[in-house]
Coordinates of C-alpha atoms in Angstrom, one line a residue:
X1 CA -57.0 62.0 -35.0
X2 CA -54.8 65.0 -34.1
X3 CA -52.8 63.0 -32.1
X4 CA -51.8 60.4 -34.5
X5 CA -48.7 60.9 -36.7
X6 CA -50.1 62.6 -40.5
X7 CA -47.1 60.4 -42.3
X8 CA -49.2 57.8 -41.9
X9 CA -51.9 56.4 -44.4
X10 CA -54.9 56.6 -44.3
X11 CA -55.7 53.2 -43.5
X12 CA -53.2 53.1 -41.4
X13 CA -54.4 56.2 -39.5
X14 CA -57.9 54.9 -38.9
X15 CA -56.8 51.1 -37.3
X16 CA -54.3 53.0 -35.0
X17 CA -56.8 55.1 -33.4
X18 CA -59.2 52.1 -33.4
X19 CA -56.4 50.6 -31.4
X20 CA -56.3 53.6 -29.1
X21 CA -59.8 53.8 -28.6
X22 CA -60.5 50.4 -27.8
X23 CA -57.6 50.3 -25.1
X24 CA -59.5 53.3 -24.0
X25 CA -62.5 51.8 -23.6
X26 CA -60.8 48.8 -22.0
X27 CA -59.1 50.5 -19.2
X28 CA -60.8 51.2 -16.3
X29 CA -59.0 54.1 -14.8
X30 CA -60.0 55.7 -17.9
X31 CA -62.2 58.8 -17.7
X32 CA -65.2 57.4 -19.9
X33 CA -66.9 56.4 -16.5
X34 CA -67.4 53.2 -17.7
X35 CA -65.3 51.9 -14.8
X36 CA -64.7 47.9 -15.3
X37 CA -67.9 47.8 -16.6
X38 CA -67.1 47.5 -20.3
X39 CA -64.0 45.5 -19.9
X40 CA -66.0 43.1 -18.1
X41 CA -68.1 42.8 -21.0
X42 CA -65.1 42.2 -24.0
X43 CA -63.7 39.5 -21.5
X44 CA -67.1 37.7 -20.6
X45 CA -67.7 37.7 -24.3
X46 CA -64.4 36.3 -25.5
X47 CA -65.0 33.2 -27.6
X48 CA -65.5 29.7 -25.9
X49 CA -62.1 28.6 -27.7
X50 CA -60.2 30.8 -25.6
X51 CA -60.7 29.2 -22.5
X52 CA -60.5 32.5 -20.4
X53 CA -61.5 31.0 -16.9
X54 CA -60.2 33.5 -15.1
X55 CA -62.1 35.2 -11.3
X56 CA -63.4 39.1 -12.8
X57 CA -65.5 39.9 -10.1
X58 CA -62.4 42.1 -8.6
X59 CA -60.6 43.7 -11.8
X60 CA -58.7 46.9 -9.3
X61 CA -55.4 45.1 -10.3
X62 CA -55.8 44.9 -14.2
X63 CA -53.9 46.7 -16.5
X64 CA -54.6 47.7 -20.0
X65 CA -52.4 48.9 -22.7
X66 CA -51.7 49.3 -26.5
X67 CA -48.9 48.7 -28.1
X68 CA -47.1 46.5 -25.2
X69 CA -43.1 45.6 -25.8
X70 CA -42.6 41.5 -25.9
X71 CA -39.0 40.2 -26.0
X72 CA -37.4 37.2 -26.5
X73 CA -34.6 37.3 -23.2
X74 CA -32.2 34.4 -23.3
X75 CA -29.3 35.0 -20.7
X76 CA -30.5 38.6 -19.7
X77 CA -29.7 39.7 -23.4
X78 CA -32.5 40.9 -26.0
X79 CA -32.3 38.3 -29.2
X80 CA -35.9 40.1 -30.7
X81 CA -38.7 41.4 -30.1
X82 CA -42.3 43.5 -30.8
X83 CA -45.3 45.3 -29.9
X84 CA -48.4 43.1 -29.4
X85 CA -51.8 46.1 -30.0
X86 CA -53.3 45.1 -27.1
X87 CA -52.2 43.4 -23.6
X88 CA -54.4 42.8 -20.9
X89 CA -53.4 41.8 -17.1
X90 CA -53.2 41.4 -14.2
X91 CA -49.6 40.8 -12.6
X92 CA -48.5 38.0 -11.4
X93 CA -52.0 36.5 -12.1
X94 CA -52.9 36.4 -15.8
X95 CA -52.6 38.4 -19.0
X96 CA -54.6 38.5 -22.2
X97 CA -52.7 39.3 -25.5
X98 CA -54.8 40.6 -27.9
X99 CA -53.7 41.0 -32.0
X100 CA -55.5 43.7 -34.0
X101 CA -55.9 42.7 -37.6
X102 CA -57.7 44.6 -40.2
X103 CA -56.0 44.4 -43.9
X104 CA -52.4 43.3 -43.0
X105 CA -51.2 39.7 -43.2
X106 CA -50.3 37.7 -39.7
X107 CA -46.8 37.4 -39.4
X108 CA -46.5 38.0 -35.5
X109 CA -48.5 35.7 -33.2
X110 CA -46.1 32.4 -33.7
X111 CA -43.6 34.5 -32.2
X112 CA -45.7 36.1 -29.7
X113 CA -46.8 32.7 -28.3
X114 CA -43.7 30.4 -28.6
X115 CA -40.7 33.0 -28.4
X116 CA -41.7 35.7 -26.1
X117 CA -40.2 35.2 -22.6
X118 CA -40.9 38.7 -21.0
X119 CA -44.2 41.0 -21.6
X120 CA -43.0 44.6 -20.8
X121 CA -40.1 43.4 -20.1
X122 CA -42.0 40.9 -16.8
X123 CA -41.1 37.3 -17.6
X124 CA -44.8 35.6 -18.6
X125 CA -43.4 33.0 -15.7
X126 CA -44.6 34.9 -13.1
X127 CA -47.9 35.1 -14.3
X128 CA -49.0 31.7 -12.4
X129 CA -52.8 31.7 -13.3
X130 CA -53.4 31.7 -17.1
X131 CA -52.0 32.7 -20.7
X132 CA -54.4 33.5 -22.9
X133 CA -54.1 34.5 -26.6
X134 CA -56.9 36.3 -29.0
X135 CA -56.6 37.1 -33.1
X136 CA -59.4 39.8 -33.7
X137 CA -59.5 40.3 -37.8
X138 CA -61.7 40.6 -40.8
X139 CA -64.4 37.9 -41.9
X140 CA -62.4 37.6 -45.0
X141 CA -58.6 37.5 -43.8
X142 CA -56.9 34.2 -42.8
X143 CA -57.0 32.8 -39.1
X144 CA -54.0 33.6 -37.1
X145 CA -50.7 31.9 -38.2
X146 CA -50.5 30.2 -35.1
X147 CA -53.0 27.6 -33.5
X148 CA -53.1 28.8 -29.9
X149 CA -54.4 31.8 -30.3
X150 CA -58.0 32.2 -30.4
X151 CA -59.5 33.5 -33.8
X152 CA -62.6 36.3 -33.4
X153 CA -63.5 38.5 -36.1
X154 CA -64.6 42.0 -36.1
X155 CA -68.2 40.9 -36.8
X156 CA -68.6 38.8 -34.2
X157 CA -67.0 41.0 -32.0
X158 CA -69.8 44.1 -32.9
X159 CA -73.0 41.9 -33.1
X160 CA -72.0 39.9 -29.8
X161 CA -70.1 42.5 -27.3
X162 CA -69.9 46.1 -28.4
X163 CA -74.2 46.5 -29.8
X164 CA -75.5 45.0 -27.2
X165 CA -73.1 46.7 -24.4
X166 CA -74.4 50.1 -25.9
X167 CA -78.2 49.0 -26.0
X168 CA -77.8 47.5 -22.3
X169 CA -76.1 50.7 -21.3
X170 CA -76.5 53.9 -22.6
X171 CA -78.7 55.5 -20.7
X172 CA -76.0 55.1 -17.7
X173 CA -73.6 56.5 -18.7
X174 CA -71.8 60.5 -20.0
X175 CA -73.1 61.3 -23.5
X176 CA -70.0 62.0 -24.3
X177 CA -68.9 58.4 -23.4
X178 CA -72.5 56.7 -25.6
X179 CA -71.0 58.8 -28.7
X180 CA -68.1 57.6 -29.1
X181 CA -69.0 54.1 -28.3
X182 CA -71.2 54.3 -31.5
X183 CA -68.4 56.4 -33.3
X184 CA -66.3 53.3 -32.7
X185 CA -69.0 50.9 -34.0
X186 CA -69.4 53.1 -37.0
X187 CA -65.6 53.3 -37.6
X188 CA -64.9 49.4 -36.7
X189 CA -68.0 48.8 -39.7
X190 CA -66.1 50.9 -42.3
X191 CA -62.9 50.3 -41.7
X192 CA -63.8 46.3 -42.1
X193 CA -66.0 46.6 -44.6
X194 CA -69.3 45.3 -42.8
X195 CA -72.3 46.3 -44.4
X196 CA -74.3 49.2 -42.9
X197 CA -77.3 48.9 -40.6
X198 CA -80.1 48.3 -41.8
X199 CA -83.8 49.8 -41.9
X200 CA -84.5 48.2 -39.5
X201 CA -82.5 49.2 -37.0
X202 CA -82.5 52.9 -37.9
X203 CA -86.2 52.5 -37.0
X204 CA -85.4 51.0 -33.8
X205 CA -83.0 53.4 -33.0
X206 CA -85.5 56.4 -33.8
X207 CA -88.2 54.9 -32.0
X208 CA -84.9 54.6 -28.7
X209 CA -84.7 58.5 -29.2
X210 CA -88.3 59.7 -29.5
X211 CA -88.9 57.6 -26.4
X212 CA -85.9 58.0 -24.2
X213 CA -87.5 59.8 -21.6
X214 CA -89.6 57.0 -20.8
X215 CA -87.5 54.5 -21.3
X216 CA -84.8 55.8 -19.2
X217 CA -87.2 56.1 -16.1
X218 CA -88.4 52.7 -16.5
X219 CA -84.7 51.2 -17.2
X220 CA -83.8 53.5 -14.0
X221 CA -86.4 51.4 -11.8
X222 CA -85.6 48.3 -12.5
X223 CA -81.7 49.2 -12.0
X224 CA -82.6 50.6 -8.5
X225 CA -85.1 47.3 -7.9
X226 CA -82.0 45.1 -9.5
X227 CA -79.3 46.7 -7.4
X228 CA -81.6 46.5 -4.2
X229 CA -82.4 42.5 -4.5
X230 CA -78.5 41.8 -5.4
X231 CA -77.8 42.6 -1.7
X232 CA -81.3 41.0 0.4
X233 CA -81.1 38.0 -2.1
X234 CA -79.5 35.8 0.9
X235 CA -82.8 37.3 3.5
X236 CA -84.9 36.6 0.7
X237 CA -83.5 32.7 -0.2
X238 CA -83.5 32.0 3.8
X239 CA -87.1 33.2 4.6
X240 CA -89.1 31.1 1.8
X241 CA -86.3 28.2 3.1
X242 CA -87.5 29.1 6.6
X243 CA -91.3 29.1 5.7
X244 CA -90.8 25.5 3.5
X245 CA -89.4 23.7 6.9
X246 CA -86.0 23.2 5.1
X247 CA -83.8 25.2 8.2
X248 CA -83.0 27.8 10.2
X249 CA -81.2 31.3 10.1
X250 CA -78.8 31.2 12.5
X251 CA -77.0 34.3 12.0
X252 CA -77.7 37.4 9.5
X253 CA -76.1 41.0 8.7
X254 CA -76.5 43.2 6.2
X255 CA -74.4 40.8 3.2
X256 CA -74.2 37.4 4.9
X257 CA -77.0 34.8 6.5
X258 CA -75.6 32.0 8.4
X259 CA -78.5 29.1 7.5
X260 CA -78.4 26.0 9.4
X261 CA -80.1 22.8 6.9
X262 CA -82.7 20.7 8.9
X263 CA -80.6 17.8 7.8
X264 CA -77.8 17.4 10.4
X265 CA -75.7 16.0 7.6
X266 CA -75.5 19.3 5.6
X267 CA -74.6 21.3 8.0
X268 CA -74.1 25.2 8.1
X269 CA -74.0 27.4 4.9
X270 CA -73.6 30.8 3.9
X271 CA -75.6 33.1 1.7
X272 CA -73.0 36.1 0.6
X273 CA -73.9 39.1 -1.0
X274 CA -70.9 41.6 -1.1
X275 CA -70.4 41.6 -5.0
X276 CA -73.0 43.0 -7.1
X277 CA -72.5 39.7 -9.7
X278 CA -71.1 36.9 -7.5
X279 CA -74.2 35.4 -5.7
X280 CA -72.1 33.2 -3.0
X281 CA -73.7 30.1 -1.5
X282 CA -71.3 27.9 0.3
X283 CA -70.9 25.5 2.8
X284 CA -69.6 26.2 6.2
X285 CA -65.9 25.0 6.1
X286 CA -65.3 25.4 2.1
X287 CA -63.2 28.4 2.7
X288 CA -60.4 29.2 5.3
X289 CA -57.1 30.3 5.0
X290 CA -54.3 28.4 3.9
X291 CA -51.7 29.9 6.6
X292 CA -54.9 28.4 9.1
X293 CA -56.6 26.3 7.3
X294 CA -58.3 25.6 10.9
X295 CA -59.7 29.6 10.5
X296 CA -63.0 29.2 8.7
X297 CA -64.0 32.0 6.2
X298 CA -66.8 34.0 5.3
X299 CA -65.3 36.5 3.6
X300 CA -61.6 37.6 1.7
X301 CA -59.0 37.6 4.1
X302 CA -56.7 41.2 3.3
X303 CA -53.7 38.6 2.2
X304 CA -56.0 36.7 -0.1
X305 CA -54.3 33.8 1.1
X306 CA -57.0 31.9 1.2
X307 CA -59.1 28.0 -0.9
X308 CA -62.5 27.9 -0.9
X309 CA -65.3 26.3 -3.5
X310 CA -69.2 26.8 -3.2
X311 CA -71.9 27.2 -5.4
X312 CA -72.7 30.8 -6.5
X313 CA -75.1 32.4 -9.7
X314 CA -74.0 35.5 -11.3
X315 CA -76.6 38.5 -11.3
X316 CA -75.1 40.6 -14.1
X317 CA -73.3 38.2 -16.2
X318 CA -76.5 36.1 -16.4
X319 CA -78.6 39.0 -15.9
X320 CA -79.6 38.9 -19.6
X321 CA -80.3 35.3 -19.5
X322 CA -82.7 35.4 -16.4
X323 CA -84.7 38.6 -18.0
X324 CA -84.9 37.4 -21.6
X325 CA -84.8 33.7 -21.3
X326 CA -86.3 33.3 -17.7
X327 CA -83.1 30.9 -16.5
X328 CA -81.2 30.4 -13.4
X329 CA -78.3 28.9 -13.8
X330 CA -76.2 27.5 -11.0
X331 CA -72.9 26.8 -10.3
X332 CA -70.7 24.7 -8.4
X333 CA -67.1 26.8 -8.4
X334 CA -63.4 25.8 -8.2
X335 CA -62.6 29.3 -7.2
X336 CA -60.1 31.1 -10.0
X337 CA -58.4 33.5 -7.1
X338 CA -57.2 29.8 -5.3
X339 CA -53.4 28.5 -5.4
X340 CA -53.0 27.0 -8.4
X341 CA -52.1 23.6 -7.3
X342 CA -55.0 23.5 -5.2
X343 CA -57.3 24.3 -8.3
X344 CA -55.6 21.6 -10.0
X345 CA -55.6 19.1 -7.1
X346 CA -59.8 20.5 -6.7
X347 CA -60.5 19.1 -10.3
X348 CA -58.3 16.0 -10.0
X349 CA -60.3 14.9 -6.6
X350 CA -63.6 15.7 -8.3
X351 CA -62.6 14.0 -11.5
X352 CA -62.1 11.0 -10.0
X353 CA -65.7 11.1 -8.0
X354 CA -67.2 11.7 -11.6
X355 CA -69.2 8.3 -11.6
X356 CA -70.4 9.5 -8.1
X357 CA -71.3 12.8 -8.9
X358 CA -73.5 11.7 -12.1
X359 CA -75.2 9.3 -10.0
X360 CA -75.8 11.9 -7.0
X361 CA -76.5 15.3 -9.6
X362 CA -80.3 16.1 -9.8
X363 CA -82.0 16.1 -13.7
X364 CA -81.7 19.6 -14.0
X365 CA -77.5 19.5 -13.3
X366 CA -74.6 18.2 -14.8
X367 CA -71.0 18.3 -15.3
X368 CA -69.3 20.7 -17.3
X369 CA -65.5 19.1 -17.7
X370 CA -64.7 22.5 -16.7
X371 CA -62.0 23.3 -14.1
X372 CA -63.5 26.3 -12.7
X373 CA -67.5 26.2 -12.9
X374 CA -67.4 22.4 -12.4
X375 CA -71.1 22.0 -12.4
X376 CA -74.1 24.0 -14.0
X377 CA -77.9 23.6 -13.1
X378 CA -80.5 25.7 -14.5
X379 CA -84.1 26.2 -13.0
X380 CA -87.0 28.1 -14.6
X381 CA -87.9 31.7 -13.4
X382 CA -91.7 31.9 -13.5
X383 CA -93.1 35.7 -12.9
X384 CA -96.3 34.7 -13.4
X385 CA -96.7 32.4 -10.2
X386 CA -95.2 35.1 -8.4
X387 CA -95.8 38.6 -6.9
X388 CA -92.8 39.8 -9.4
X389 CA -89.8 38.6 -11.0
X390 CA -87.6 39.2 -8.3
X391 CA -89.9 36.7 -6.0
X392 CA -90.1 34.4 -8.8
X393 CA -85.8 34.5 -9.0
X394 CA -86.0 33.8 -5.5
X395 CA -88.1 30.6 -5.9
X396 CA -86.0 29.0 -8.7
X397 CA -83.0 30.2 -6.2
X398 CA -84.4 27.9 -3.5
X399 CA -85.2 25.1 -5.8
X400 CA -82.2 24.7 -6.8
X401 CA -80.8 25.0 -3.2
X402 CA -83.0 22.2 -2.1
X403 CA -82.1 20.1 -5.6
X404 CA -78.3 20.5 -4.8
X405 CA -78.3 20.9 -1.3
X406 CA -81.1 20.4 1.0
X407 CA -82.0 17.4 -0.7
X408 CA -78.6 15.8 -1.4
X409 CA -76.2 14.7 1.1
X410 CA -74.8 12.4 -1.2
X411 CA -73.6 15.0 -3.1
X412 CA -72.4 17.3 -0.2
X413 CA -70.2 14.2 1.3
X414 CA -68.6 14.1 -2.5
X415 CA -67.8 17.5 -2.3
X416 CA -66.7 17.6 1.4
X417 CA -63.7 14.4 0.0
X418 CA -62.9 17.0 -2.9
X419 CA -62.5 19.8 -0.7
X420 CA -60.3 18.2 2.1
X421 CA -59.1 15.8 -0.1
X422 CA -57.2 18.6 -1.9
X423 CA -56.3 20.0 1.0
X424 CA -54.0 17.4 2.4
X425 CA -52.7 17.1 -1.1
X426 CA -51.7 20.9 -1.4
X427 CA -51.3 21.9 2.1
X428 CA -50.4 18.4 4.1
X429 CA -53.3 19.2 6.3
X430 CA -55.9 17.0 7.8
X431 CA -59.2 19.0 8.1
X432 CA -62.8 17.3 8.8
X433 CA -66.2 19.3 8.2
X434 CA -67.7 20.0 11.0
X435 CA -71.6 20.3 11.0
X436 CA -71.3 24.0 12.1

């Protein structure tokens, strides 16, 4: 609090370091050690009406910070302006604006939305991905003033993100760090008003302490075990495929097998393990770059000038879904870090194939009428037929392989027209699919 101006009230003290804290939290090159981690978190959890679609896999680019200048520029010359709390982005890309509201009326985001032309004085043209606009306030205080931006209160916020961050998280990271996360819960609750914890969860966190010890080793194992299968997953998928008569592996290093289908007509795909979340599986000829589109990818070319779609599941953002719930979910992915035309053009193609796609989908996919994840599919983890739960993760990976892939040219050939379909549209090339 030393650092915050004494002419200021009380109140007013408290919600501006709040806002500090919480752009601290958010920015990785902060020294909380957190790295993205946390950031990851707020923007995974952001609610489903704000329709942030965006590729945060790779967050070196972002940039966090309070209290960011917005203008209204008409000509080169200022005509107003103000300081949004929070701003999120990443240039040229995307940006997140984010409103802090605790006892104060709206009076901002109408402007913020329709008459800002420049964040930080970068025109919000050149930011060619997505705009996306967030009103964080108090149960009992009015929705944002205008309908764009996305309304999440503080509650929500606590009981959805910031608890169960701490819980998941804790024990990996500086004390100092796990303090003042819960000094920021604690300050976010009485600042707001929310009621205290309860019994309940004063017991639970007294039983955490008495047992850290053991809880920590434990939590440390399965870490180690989790971070260990997030890179053989693709060795793993490709022998049980190999042992079922559904292939071959025709090429494999340390993050990538090359599997060949027994079918002819699915050709060559790629398993691709270089992100600790993003589990990759695409087929042969779904990504090459767009100065080539003849050069075939496997992995990010250093321009990133690349279009490329494939299925993928997410190991930490559905991390919590596969432990607790015992779910794999699937996905078939419009990639977020493509040209933006070609995303559009992507979804246009596969819009029009809808009847097709219904008709090819197995029962346990389906549509999503989303641009990005365009289709979802989720299989049952079962430990208990298993060895372990990695094994059993590994079976629902190759069920879902043969439901979507193996087992379904149909819907292969579908997404092949989609694929080169948008090209030609975007890029006035002709490309075929070749088998390998």
């Amino acid at each position: 609090m030393d650092v915050i101006e004494y002419s200021l009230g009380t109140q007013q003290k408290a919600e501006v370091y709040i806002n500090r804290l919480f752009a601290y939290f958010l920015d990785p090159e902060q020294p909380h050690r957190m790295n993205s981690e946390f950031l990851r978190a707020f923007l995974n959890g952001l609610p489903d009406a704000c329709g942030f679609e965006e590729d945060i896999h790779d967050l070196s680019d972002v940039v966090v910070d309070d209290q960011v200048r917005l203008t209204e520029q008409v000509g080169g010359e200022t005509l107003s302006s103000g300081f949004v709390d929070l701003a999120v982005q990443v240039p040229n890309e995307w940006f997140l604006l984010v409103e802090l509201k605790f006892s104060a009326e709206d009076t901002q985001t109408e402007f913020y939305r329709q008459d800002v032309t420049h964040i930080d004085g970068v025109p919000k043209d050149d930011y060619e991905s997505g705009a996306y606009y967030l009103y964080l306030h108090q149960n009992d205080r009015p929705d944002a003033n205008d309908p764009e931006f996305s309304n999440w209160t503080w509650t929500a916020f606590v009981e959805t993100v910031l608890t169960n961050f701490i819980v998941n998280n804790a024990p990996r990271y500086p004390q100092r760090t796990v303090v003042q996360l819960h000094e920021f819960v604690d300050d976010i609750r009485s600042i707001t008003g929310m009621s205290d914890p309860t019994d309940d969860v004063d017991e639970k966190v007294e039983l955490y302490l008495d047992h850290y010890d053991a809880i920590a080793d434990v939590t440390d194992t399965f870490e180690n075990q989790w971070e260990t299968f997030s890179h053989n997953w693709p060795s793993r998928l490709s022998d049980r495929l190999v042992t079922a008569d559904e292939g071959s592996i025709r090429s494999e290093s340390d993050y990538h097998v090359l599997f060949e289908c027994a079918n002819d007509a699915i050709g060559d795909w790629w398993f691709r393990s270089t992100s600790s979340d993003w589990g990759m599986i695409f087929k042969h000829g779904w990504w090459r770059h767009t100065d080539d589109l003849t050069d075939v990818l496997h992995g990010r070319p250093d321009d990133r000038n690349d279009a490329r779609s494939g299925f993928h599941h997410r190991l930490e953002n559905d991390r919590e879904t596969a432990i607790r719930d015992n779910t794999l979910t699937l996905y078939f992915r419009n990639m977020g870090a493509n040209d933006q035309s070609f995303i559009d053009a992507v979804s246009e193609h596969f819009d029009e194939r809808a009847d097709a796609i219904d008709a090819a989908l197995p029962d346990a996919a389906s549509r999503t009428e989303n641009k990005r994840n365009m289709i979802s599919a989720e299989y049952d983890i079962v430990p208990d037929e298993h060895s372990d739960f990695f094994a059993a993760y590994v079976a629902a990976l190759e069920r879902g392989f043969s439901d979507l892939v193996v087992e379904n040219p149909d819907l292969i050939a579908i997404l092949d027209d989609t694929y080169t379909g948008a090209v030609a549209e975007v890029y006035n090339t002709q490309i075929t699919m070749s088998t390998q």
